[in-house]
Structures are given as structure tokens and as C-alpha cells.
PDB file of C-alpha atoms in Angstrom:
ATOM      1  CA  UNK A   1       0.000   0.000   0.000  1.00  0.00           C
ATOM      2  CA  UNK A   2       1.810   3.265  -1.031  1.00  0.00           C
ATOM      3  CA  UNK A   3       2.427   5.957   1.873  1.00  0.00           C
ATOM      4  CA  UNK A   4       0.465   8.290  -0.234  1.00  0.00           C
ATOM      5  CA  UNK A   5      -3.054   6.771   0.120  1.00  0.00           C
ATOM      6  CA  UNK A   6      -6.606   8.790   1.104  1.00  0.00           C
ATOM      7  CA  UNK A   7      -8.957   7.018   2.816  1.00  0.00           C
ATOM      8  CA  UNK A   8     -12.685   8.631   2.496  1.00  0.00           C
ATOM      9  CA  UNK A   9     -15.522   7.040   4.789  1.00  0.00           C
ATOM     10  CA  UNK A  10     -19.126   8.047   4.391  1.00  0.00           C
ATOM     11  CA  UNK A  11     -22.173   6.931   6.051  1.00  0.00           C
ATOM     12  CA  UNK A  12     -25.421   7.228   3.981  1.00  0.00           C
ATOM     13  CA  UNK A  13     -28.947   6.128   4.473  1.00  0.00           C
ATOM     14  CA  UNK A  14     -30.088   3.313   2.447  1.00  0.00           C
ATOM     15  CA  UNK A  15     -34.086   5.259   2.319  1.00  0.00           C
ATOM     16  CA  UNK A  16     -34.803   3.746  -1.097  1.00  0.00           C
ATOM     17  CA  UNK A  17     -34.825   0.391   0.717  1.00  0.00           C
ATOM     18  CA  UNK A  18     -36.489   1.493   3.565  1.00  0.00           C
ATOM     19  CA  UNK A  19     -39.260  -0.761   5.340  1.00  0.00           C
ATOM     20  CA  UNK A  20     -43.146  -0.209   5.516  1.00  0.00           C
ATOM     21  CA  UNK A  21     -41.967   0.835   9.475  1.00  0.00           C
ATOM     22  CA  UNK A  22     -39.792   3.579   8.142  1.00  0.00           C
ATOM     23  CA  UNK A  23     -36.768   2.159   9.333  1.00  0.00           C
ATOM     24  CA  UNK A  24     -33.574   1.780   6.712  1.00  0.00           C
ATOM     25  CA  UNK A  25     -30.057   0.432   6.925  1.00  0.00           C
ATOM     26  CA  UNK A  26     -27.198   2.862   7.285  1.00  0.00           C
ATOM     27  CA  UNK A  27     -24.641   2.083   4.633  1.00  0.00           C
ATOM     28  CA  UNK A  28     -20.587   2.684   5.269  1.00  0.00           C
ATOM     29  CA  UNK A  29     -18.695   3.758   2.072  1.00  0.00           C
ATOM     30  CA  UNK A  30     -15.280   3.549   1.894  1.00  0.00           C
ATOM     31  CA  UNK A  31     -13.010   4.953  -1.049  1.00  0.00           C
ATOM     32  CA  UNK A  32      -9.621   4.645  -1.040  1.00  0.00           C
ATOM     33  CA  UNK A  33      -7.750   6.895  -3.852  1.00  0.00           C
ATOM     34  CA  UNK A  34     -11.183   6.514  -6.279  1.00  0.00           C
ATOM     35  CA  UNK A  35     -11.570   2.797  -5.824  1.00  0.00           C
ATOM     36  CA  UNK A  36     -14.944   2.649  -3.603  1.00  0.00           C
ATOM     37  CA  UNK A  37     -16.536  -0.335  -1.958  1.00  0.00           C
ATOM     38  CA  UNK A  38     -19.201  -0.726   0.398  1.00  0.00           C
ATOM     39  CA  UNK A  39     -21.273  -2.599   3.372  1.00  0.00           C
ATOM     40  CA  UNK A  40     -23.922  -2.706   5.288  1.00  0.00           C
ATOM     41  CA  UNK A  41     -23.200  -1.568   9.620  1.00  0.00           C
ATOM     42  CA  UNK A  42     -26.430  -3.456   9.856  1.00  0.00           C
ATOM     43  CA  UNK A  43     -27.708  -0.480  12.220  1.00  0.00           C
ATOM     44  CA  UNK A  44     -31.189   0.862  11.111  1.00  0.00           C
ATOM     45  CA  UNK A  45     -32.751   4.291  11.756  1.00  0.00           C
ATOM     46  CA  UNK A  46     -36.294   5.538  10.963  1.00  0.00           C
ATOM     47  CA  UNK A  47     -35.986   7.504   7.782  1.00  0.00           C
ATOM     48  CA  UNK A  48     -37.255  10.826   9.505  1.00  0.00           C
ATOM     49  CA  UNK A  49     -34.374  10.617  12.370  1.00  0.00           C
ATOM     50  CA  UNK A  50     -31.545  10.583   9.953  1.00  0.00           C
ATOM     51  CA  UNK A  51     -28.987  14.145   9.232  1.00  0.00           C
ATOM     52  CA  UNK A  52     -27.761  14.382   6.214  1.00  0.00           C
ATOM     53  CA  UNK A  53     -25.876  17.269   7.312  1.00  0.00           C
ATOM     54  CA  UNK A  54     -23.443  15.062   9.485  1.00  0.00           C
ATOM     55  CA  UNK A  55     -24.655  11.493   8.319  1.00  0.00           C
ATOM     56  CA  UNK A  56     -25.664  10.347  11.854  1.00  0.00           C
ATOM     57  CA  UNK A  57     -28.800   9.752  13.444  1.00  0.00           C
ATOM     58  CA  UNK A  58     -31.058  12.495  15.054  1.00  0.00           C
ATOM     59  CA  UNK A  59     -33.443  11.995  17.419  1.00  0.00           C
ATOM     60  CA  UNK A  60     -35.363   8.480  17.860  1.00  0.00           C
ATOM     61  CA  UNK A  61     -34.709   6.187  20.539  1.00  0.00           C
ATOM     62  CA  UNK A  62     -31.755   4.107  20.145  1.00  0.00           C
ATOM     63  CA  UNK A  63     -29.987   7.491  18.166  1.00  0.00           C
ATOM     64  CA  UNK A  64     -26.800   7.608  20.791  1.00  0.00           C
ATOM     65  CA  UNK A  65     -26.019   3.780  20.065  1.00  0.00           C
ATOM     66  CA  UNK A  66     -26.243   3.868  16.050  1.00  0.00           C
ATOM     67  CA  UNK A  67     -23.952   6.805  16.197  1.00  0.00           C
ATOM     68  CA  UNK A  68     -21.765   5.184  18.727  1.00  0.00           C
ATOM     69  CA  UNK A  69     -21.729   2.044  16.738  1.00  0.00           C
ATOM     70  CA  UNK A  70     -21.051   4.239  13.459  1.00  0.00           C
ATOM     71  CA  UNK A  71     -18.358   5.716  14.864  1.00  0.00           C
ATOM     72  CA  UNK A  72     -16.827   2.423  16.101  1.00  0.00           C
ATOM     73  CA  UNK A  73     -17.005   1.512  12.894  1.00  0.00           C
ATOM     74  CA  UNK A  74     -15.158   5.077  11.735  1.00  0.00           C
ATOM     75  CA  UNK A  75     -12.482   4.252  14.147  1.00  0.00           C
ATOM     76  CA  UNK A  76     -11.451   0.949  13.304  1.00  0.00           C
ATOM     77  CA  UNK A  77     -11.623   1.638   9.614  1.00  0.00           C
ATOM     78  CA  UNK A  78      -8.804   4.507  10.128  1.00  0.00           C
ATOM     79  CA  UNK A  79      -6.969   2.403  12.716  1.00  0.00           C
ATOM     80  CA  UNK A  80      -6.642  -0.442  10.331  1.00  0.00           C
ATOM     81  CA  UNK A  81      -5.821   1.694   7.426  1.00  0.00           C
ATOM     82  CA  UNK A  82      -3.349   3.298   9.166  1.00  0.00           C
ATOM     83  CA  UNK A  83      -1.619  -0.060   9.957  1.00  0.00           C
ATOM     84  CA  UNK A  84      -1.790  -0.918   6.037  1.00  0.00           C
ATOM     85  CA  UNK A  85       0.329   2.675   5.288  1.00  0.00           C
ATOM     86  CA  UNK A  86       2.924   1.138   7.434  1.00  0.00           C
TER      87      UNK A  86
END
């Protein structure tokens, strides 16, 4: 992996694919110098409790753990490719 690398991680809200309860999965994508792939977090928030300001959940009642869990998810993506520029 060259030194050089950028590592881009968005969060977006899968609301095309949302369920008759409102709820949709939050999608992580990660692009790494253009190439992009991405995967479910399996973490779902109602469609009318999600920012797209700051891709995180607002409001609802599990809201602090989805954006705990995202950014758990943040973290170890960065901690891993930091290991890889090595």
C-alpha cells in the first residue's frame, strides 16, 4: 500500500430500501484513492431521524447507540488503514 493513500468514509442512508416501518439500513462507504466499496453496519434508523448534514442519526430512541456504533465503525476503519500505510 503506497504511503500516499486517502482514505474517504461516508455513512449514507439506504431510504430507497427502507421498510413499511420507516426504518432503513445505514450504509458505510469507503473509497480509497477513487476505488470505492461498500457494506452494510447493519444499524437501522427511521428515515425521519436521519442528518444528512453530518450522516448520523437524530433523534429516535436508540440514536446515541447507532452513532456510537457508526463511529466504532469510523475508528477501526482509520486504525486499520493506518496499519496498512505502514
Amino acid at each position: 500500500m503506497k504511503s500516499n493513500q486517502v482514505m474517504n468514509i461516508l455513512f449514507w442512508h439506504k431510504k430507497s430500501k427502507a421498510g413499511k416501518d420507516g426504518y432503513a439500513t445505514v450504509v458505510c462507504r469507503i473509497t480509497i484513492d477513487g476505488m470505492e466499496k461498500e457494506f452494510s453496519t447493519s444499524k437501522k434508523v427511521h428515515t425521519d431521524h436521519w442528518d444528512l448534514v453530518t450522516k448520523r442519526a437524530s433523534g429516535g430512541r436508540d440514536h446515541k447507540a447507532v452513532n456510537l456504533a457508526l463511529s466504532d465503525v469510523e475508528s477501526d476503519l482509520e486504525t486499520h488503514f493506518k496499519v496498512l500505510r505502514m
